[in-house]
Structures are given as C-alpha cells and as structure tokens.
Coordinates of C-alpha atoms and ligand atoms in Angstrom, one line a residue:
X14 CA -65.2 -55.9 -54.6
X15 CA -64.2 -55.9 -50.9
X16 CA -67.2 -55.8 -48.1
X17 CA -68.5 -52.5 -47.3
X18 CA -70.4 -49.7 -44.7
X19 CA -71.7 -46.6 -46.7
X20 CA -73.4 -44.2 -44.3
X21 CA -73.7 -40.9 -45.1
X22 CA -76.4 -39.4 -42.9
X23 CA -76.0 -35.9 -43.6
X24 CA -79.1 -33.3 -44.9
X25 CA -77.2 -31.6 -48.1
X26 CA -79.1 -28.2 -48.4
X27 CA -77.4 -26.6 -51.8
X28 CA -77.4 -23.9 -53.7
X29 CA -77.6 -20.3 -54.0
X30 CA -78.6 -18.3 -50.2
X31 CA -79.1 -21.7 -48.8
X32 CA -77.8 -20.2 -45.3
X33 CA -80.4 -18.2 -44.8
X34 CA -82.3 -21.8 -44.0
X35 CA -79.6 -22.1 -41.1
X36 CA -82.1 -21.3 -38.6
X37 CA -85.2 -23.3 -39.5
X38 CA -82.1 -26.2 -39.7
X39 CA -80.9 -25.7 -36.2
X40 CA -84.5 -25.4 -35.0
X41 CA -85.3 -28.6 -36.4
X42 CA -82.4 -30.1 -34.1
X43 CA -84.7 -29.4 -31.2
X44 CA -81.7 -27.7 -29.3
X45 CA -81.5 -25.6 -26.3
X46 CA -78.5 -23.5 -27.2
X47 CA -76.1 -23.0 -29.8
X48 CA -71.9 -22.7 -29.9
X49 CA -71.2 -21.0 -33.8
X50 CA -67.8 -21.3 -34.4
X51 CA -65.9 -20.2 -36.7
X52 CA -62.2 -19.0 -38.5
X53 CA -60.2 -15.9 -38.0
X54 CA -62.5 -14.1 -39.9
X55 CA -62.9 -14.5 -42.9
X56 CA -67.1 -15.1 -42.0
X57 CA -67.2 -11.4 -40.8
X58 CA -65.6 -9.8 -43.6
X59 CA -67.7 -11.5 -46.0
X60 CA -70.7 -10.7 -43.8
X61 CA -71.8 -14.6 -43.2
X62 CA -71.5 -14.3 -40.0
X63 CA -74.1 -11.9 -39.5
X64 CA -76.3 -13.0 -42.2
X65 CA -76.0 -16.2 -40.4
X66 CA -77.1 -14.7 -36.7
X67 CA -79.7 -13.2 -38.5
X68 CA -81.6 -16.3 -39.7
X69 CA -81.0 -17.7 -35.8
X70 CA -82.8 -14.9 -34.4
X71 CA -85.4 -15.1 -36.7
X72 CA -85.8 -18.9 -35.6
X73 CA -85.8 -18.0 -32.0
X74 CA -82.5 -20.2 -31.7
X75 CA -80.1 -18.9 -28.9
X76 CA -76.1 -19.2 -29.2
X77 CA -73.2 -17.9 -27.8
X78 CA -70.4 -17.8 -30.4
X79 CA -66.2 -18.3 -30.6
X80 CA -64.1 -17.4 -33.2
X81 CA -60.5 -18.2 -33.9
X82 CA -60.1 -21.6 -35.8
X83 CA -56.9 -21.3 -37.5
X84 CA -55.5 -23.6 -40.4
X85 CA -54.4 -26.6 -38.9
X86 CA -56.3 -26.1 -36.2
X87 CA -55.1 -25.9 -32.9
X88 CA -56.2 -27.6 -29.4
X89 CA -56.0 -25.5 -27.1
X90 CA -58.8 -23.7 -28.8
X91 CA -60.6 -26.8 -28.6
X92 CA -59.8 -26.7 -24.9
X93 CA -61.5 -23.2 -24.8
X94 CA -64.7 -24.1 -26.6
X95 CA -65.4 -27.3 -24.7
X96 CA -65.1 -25.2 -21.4
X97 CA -67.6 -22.5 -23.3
X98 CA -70.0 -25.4 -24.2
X99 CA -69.9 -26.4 -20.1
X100 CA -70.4 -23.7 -19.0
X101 CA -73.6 -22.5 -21.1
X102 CA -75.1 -25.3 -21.8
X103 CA -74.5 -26.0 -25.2
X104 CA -76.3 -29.2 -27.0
X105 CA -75.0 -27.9 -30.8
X106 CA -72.7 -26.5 -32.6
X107 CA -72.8 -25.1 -36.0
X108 CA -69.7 -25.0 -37.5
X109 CA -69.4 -21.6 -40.2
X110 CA -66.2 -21.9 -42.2
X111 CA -63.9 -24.1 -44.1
X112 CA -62.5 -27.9 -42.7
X113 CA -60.5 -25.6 -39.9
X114 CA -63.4 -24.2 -38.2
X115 CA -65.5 -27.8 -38.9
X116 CA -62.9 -29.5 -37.4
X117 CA -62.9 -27.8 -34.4
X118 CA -66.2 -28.0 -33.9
X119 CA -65.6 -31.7 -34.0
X120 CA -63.5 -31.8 -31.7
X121 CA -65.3 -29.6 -29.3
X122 CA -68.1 -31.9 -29.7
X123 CA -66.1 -34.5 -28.6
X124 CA -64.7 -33.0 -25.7
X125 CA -68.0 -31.6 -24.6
X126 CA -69.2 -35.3 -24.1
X127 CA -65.6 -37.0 -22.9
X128 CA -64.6 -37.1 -19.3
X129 CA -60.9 -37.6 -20.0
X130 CA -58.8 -35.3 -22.1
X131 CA -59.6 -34.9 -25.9
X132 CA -56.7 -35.4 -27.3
X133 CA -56.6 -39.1 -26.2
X134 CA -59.0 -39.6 -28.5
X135 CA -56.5 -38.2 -30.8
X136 CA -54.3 -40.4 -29.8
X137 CA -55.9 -43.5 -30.3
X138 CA -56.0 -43.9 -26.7
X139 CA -59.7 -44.7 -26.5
X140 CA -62.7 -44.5 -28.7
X141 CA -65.5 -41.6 -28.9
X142 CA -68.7 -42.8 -27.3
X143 CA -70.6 -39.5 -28.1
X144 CA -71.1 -36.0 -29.3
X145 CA -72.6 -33.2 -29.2
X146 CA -74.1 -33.0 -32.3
X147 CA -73.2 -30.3 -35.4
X148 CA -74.4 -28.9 -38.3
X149 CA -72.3 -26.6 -40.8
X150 CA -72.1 -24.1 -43.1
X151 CA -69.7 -24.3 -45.2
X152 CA -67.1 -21.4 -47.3
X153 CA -65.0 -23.3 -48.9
X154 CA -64.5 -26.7 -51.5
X155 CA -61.5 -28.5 -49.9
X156 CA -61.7 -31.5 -47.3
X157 CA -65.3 -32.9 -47.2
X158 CA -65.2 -32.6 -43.6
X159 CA -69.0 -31.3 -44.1
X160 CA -69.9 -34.7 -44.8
X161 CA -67.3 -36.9 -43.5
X162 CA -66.2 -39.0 -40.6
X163 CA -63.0 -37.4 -40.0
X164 CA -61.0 -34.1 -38.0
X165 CA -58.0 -33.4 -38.0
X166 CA -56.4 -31.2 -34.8
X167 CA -52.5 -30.4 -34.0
X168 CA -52.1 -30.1 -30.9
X169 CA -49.1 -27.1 -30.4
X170 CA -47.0 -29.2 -27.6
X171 CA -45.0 -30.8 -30.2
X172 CA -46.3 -29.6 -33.2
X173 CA -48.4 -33.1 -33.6
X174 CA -51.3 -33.1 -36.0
X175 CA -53.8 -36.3 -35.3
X176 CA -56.5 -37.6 -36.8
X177 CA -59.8 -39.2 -35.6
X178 CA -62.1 -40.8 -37.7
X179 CA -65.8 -41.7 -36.4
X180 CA -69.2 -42.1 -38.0
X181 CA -70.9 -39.8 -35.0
X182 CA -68.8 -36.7 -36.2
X183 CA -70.5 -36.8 -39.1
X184 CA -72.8 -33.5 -39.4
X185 CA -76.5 -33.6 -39.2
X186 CA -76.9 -31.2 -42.1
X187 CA -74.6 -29.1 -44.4
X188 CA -75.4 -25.5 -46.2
X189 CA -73.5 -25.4 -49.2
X190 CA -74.3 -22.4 -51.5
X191 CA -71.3 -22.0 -54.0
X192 CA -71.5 -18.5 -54.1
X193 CA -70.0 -18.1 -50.6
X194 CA -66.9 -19.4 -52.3
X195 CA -65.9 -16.1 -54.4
X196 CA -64.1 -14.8 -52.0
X197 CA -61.6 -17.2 -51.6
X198 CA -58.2 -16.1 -52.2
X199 CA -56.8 -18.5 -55.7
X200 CA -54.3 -20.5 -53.6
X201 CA -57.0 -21.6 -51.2
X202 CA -59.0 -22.3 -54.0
X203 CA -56.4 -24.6 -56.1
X204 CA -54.9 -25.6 -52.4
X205 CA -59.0 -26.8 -51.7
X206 CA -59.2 -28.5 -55.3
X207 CA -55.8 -30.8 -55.2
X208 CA -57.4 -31.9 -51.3
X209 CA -60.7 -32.8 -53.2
X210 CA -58.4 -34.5 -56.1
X211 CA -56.3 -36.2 -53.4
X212 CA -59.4 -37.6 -50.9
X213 CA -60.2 -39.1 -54.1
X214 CA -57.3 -40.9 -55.8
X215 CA -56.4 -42.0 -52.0
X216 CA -59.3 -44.3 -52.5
X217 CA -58.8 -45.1 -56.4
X218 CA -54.9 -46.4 -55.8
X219 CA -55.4 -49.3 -54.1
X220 CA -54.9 -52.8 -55.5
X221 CA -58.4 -54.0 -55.8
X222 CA -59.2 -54.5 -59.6
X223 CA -63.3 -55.3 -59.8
X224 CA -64.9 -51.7 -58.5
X225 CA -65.8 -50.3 -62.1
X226 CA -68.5 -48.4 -61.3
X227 CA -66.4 -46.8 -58.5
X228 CA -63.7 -45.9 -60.6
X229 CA -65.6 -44.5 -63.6
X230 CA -66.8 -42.3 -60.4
X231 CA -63.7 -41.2 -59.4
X232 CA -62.2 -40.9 -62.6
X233 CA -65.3 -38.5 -63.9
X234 CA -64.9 -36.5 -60.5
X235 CA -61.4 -36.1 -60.9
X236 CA -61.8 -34.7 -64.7
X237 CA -64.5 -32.6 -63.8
X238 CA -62.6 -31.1 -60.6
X239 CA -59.6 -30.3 -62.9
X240 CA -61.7 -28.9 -65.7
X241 CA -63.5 -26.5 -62.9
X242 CA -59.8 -25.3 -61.7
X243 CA -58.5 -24.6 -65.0
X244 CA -61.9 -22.6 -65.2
X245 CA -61.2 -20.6 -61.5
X246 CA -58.2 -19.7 -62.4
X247 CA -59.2 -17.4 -65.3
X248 CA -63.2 -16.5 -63.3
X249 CA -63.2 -17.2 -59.7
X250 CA -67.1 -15.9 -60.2
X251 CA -68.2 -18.7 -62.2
X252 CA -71.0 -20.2 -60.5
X253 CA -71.2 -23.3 -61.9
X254 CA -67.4 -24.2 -61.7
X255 CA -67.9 -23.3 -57.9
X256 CA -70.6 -25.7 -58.0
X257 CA -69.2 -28.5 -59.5
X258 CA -66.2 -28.7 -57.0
X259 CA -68.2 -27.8 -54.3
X260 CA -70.3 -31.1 -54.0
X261 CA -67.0 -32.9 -55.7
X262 CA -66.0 -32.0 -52.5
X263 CA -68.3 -33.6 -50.6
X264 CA -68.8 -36.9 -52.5
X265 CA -65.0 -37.1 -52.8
X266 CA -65.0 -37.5 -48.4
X267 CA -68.1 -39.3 -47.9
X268 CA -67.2 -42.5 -48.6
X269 CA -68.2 -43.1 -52.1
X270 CA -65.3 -43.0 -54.1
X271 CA -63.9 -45.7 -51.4
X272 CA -66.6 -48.3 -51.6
X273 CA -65.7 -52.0 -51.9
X274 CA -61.6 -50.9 -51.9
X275 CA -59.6 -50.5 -49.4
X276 CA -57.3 -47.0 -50.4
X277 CA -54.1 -45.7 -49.5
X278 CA -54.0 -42.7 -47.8
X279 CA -49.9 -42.2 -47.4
X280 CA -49.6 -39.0 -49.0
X281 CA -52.1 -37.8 -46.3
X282 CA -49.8 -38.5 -44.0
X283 CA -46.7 -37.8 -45.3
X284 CA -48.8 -34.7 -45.4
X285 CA -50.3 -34.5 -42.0
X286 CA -46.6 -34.3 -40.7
X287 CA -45.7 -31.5 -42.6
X288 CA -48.7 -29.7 -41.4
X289 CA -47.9 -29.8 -37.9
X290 CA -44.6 -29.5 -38.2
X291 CA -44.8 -26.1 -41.2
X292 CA -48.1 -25.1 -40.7
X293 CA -49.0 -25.5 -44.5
X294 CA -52.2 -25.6 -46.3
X295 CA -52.9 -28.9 -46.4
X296 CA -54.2 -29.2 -50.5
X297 CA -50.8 -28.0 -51.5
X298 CA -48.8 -29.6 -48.9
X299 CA -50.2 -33.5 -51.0
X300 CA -49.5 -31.4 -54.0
X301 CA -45.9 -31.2 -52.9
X302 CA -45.5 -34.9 -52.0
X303 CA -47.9 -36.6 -54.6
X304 CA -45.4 -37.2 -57.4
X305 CA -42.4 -38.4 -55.2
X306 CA -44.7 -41.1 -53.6
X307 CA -46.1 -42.3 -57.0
X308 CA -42.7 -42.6 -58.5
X309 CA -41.6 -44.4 -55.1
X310 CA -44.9 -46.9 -55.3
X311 CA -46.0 -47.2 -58.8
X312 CA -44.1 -50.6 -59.5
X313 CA -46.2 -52.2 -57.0
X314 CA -49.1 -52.2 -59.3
X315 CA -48.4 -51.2 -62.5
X316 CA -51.7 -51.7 -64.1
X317 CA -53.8 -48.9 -61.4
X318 CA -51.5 -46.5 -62.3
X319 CA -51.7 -47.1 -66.3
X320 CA -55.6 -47.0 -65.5
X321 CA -54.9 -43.7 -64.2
X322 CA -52.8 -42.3 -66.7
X323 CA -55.5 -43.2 -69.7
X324 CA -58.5 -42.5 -68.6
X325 CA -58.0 -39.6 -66.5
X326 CA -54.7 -38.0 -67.6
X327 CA -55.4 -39.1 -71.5
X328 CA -52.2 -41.0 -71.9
X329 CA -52.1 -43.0 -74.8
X330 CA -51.5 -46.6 -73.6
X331 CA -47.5 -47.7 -74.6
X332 CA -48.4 -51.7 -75.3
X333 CA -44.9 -52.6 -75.3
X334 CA -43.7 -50.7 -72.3
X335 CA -46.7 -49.8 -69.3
X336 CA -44.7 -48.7 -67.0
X337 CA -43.5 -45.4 -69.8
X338 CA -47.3 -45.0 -69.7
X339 CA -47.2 -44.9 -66.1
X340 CA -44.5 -42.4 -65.7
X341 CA -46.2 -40.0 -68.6
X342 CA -49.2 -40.2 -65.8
X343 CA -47.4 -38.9 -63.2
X344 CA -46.2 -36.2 -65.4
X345 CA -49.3 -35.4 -66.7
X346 CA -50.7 -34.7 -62.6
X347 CA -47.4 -32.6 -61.9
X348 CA -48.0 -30.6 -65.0
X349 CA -51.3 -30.2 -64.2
X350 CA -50.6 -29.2 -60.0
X351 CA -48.2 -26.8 -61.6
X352 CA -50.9 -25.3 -64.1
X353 CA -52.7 -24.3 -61.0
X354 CA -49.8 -22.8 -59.0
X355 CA -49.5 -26.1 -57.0
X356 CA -46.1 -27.1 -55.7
X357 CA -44.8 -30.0 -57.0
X358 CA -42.2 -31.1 -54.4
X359 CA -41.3 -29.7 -50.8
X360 CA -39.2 -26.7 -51.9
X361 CA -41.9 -25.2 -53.8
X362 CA -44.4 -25.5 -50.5
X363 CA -41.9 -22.6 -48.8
X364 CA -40.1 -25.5 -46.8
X365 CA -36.3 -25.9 -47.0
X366 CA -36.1 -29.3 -45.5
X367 CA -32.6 -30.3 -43.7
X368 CA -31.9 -34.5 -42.9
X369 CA -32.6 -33.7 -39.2
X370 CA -36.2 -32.6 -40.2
X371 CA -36.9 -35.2 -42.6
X372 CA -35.9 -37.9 -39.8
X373 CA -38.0 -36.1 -37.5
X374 CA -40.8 -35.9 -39.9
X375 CA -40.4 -40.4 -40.5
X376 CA -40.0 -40.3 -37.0
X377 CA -43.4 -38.9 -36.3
X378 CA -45.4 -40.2 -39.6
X379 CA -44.1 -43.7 -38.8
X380 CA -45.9 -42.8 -35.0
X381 CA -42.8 -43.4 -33.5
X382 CA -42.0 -46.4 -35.6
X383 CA -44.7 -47.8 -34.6
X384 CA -46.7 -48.4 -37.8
X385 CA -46.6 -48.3 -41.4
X386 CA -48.6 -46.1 -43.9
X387 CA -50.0 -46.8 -47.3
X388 CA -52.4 -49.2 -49.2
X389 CA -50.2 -50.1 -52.7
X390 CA -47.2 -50.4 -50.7
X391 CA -46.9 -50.5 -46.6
X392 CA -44.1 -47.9 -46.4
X393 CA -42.4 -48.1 -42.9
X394 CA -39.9 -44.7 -41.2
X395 CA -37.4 -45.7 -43.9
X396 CA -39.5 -45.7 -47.0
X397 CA -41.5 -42.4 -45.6
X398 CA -37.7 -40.8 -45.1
X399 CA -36.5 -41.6 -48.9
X400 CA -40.3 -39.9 -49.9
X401 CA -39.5 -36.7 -48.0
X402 CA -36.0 -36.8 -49.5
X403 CA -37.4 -37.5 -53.4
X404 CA -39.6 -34.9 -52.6
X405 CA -37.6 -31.7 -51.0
Ligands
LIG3 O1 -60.0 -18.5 -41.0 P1 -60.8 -17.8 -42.1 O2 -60.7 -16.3 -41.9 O3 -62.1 -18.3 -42.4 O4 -59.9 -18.0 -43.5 C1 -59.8 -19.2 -44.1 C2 -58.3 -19.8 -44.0 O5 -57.4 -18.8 -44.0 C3 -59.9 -19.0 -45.6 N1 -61.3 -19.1 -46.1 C4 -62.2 -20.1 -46.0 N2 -63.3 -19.8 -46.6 C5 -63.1 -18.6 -47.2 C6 -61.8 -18.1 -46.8 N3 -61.4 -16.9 -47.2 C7 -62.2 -16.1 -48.0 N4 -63.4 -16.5 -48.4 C8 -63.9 -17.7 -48.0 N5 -65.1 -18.1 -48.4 O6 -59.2 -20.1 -46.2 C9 -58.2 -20.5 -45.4 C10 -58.2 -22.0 -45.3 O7 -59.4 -22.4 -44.5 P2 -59.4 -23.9 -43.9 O8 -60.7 -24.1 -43.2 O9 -58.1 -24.1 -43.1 O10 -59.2 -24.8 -45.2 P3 -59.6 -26.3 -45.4 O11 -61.1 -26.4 -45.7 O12 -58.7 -26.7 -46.5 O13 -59.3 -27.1 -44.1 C11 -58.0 -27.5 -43.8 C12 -57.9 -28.4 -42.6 O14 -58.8 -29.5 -42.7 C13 -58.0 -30.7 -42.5 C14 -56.6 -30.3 -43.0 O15 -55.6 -31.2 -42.6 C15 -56.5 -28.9 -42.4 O16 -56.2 -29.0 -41.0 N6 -58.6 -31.9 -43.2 C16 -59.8 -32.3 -42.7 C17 -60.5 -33.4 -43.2 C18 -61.7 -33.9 -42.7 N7 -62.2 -33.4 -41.6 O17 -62.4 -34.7 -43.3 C19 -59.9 -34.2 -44.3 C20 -58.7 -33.6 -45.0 O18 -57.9 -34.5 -45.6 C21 -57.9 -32.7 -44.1 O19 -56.8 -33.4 -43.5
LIG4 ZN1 -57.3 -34.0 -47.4

C-alpha cells in the first residue's frame, strides 16, 4: 500500500429536509454576507431555491444571489460572480445545485481571493493560496464535487475545459437530502451514476496489488450503485435507491476509494476534451469512452481487470485463459451502461467525430503534447488518438 493524505473536512448533514438546516449552517460560518449560486433553474422550479432563502432569513444571514451555472460550466460566469462577490462584500458562498453550479462556486471562490486571472490557476500557471470559503446544497448524485478537492471550468475561448484540484475547495458542509433528487430527468440520473461508477474504478485500476480493504470498498460501492440504477430506472421515487447513490457519490470523490493507490484517471480526460469541445454530460461522455480505453489498456495488467470482472461483474474466472475473463468484464460494464440508456462509444453520445476532431481532441488531451494521461498505461497524443478512434 502506497503512502497516503486522507482529509475530508466536510460537515455531511443527510437526509430527508436537511436544507432547511441551511441557515443555522451558514450562521455557524460566522459570515457577513452570502453569494447563493446556482443552475439555470432547475432550484426554482423545484422550489429549493426559495425554501432555501427561507431558512436564510430565518437565520438572519444576508446574500445576494446569481444564477446561471450551466453544464460544463463556463468562465465568464465565474468572471461575473467574482466581480459580484467584490463588490458586496461576500465572505461565502453556498453553492445550490449539481457539480455545475458547485463548481462555479469554486471557482468564484478562487477568484474572489486571486489577484491574477482565475483561469491561471486553471492552467497550472500558479497554485491557489486561498478561498473564500463554501458550503452546498446539493440536487443531484454525480461528481462528489460536495465533498471533493476538485472543479472543473471550460473556459469558452477555445472550448478548453480545466481542472483544478486543491484541498481548500473542499466545502465546509454539504446538505444532502435524497429526496431533492426526484426530479431529475433519467439521463441525468444514469449520466450522474456512471460519473459516481467512474470516480471510482479510476482509483480501483491502478497497478498496486496490496489495498484489499480499499477494493472490497470500491467493489461493494460499485455493486450497490448499479443495483440502485437498475432500481431508478423502473421508480425514480424510491428513497432509498436515491440514498444509496447519493452518499456513493460522495465517498466515491472524497478520497477513499483512492487511498494507498495511485489511479488512473484517463477516461476523465479523454472525457474532459469531449466536454469542452461537445458540451456533453459528463457521466455519459466516460460511458462513451470506458470500453474503448479498457480494451486499449487491459494487457498491461491483466490480473486488475480479472479482479474486476469476478467480483464486481460476476465473471466466472477462465483458469486457462484470464485475459477471455477480462474481455467478458468489459462486456459485462458495456452491457450494463447500455441497460441504463448509457452510450457505449462516441456515436451513441450524439457526436459524429471526423479525423480532424479526433486530432484536435489528442491535441488538447495530450495539453499540447505536452504530457501523458493514465495510471495502467501512460498513453501519450497517439495512444489518446487510436482511443477516440476505437471509440467513435
Ligand atoms: O442547471 P439546472 O437547472 O440545475 O439543471 C441541471 C442540469 O441541467 C439538472 N439538475 C440538477 N439537479 C436537478 C436537475 N434537474 C432536475 N432536478 C434536480 N434535482 O441536471 C443537469 C446536470 O447538472 P450538473 O450540475 O451539470 O451535473 P453534474 O453534477 O453531473 O456536474 C457536471 C459537471 O461537474 C464536473 C463535470 O465535468 C461537469 O462539468 N465534474 C466535477 C467534479 C468535481 N468537482 O469533483 C468531478 C467530476 O469528475 C466532473 O468532472
Ligand atoms: Zn467525473
């Protein structure tokens, strides 16, 4: 097992009409004003949103409030909401949405405290020093940005989407009540489940062999997670199905499924390209890309991905020839993305992709041929080109 940092500082607050706590949770933050941010409305329709003002008032919190964080979202509504936080004074922001809106509060936070431009962070240009702080409610069971280091922002000149990861952007506390997950329309809901899937089997294919207790984690989340989809398919009301995924999502982004190995992460960037570039949802956009980078890797470690196939796809183990047990596994996941209305390659997403795009896409993935992606195998702008091709 390799060294490890697990820090999760976040105040989980679960369960059913947990957000009408958000005020007595903001108070507690001893803050003089609040930004709540949030989607393209989603929040209203459902009512959060003023449910959520409610419980402020009642705390005596003040906040101004900006809307408009769309999937994949975008900077120069960043841009806008650090010039808000400026100019009224803002020491908090709570974030009321999916990883979008959360997100973008991150980066606001960010930009609040940064004397440069934001997006150098982005860029790896320098590192975060500090942040305003955030807290969030959260709508739907996808990325684990409620819990986790990360945001993800595109910025629209070029249609690049960036990551940063740091440990301050991690929220102070996190509402999660299932229930305010009903409403979600089915392909957000599988599209939410394959990201909470993904975040963790990026961490379980990687080549380190002695993390047991960490795998029969991840394994266990992952069967419960699919179990819970095949379950919102048929009831998207059933509360403990919303549950279960709900703080799968969370543990699946907060580190634990990673500790003592080192992970992958490729198809998150093979995914992250497509994103900016087709503005997809994100779970289905790894949906689309998983099986072409498994069948592209898998020889590299032969014995992971067997693990993988038996004790979370239930494929009988082929003694005289792994690598047939292996392929059954990769089956068995496209099978089951499919049984959930998942795409299982780049055609399927909506995206027609021509050579010029998919050398564009290595292009960008690669950072400019700059670095290579991937855990099991470092996969440089060629290997990330033959993926998108396997995959369209
Ligand atoms: O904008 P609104 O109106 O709220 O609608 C959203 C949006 O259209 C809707 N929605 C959310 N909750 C709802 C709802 N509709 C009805 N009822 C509800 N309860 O669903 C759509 C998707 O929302 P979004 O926030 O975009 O989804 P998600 O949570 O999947 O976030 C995706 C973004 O997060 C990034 C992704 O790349 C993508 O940009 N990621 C963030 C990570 C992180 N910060 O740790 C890690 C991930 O790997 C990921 O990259
Ligand atoms: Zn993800």
């Amino acid at each position: 097992m390799n060294n490890f940092q697990y820090y999760t500082p976040t105040k989980v607050v679960f369960g059913k009409d947990t957000e009408s706590q958000a005020g007595e949770l903001v108070k507690e933050q001893r803050c003089s004003k609040v930004l709540v941010h949030y989607g393209t409305g989603s929040v209203k329709k459902s009512g959060l949103l003023d449910r959520v003002y409610a419980s402020l008032d009642a705390a005596g919190v003040s906040y101004v409030s900006l809307g408009g964080a769309v999937p994949n979202p975008r900077l120069s509504l960043v841009y806008e909401g650090i010039e808000l936080c400026k100019r009224e004074g803002v020491d908090f922001i709570l974030a009321v949405g999916g990883g979008s809106a959360i997100d973008s509060a991150k980066a606001i936070g960010y930009g609040v405290k940064y004397e440069g431009d934001v997006w150098d962070l982005y860029l790896k240009k320098d590192t975060p020093k500090d942040m305003l702080p955030l807290g969030v409610i959260l709508t739907i069971a996808a990325t684990g940005s409620e819990m986790s280091n990360s945001s993800v922002i595109t910025n629209e000149e070029g249609w690049l989407k960036r990551g940063l990861n740091h440990d301050l952007s991690r929220p102070r506390f996190a509402i999660m009540n299932p229930e305010l997950t009903y409403t979600l329309p089915e392909y957000q809901t599988m599209s939410g489940c394959t990201d909470i899937l993904m975040h963790t089997m990026e961490r379980y294919f990687s080549h380190e062999m002695d993390t047991d207790l960490v795998d029969g984690m991840a394994e266990s989340l992952l069967k419960s997670v699919m179990r819970a989809a095949k379950v919102l398919l048929k009831d998207p009301k059933d509360y403990n199905a919303r549950a279960e995924v709900l703080w799968a999502g969370s543990l699946s982004h907060n580190g634990l499924t990673g500790c003592g190995r080192t992970g992958d992460w490729a198809c998150h960037q093979l995914e992250h390209e497509l994103g900016g570039m087709f503005d997809v949802a994100h779970g289905a956009g790894l949906a689309a890309v998983w099986g072409s980078w498994a069948r592209y890797v898998y020889q590299e470690d032969v014995a992971r991905f067997a693990k993988f196939a038996v004790n979370v796809m239930g494929v009988p183990y082929d003694y005289a020839d792994p690598e047939k047990t292996v392929l059954l596994g990769i089956e068995a996941m496209e099978d089951f993305f499919r049984s959930i209305h998942m795409p299982v390659n780049i055609c399927e997403l909506g995206v027609e992709l021509s050579d010029e795009q998919i050398k564009e896409l290595a292009y960008k993935c690669s950072y400019m041929d700059q670095r290579t992606i991937g855990g099991i195998k470092k996969l440089g702008k060629e290997d990330i080109a033959r993926i998108y091709e396997m995959a369209r």
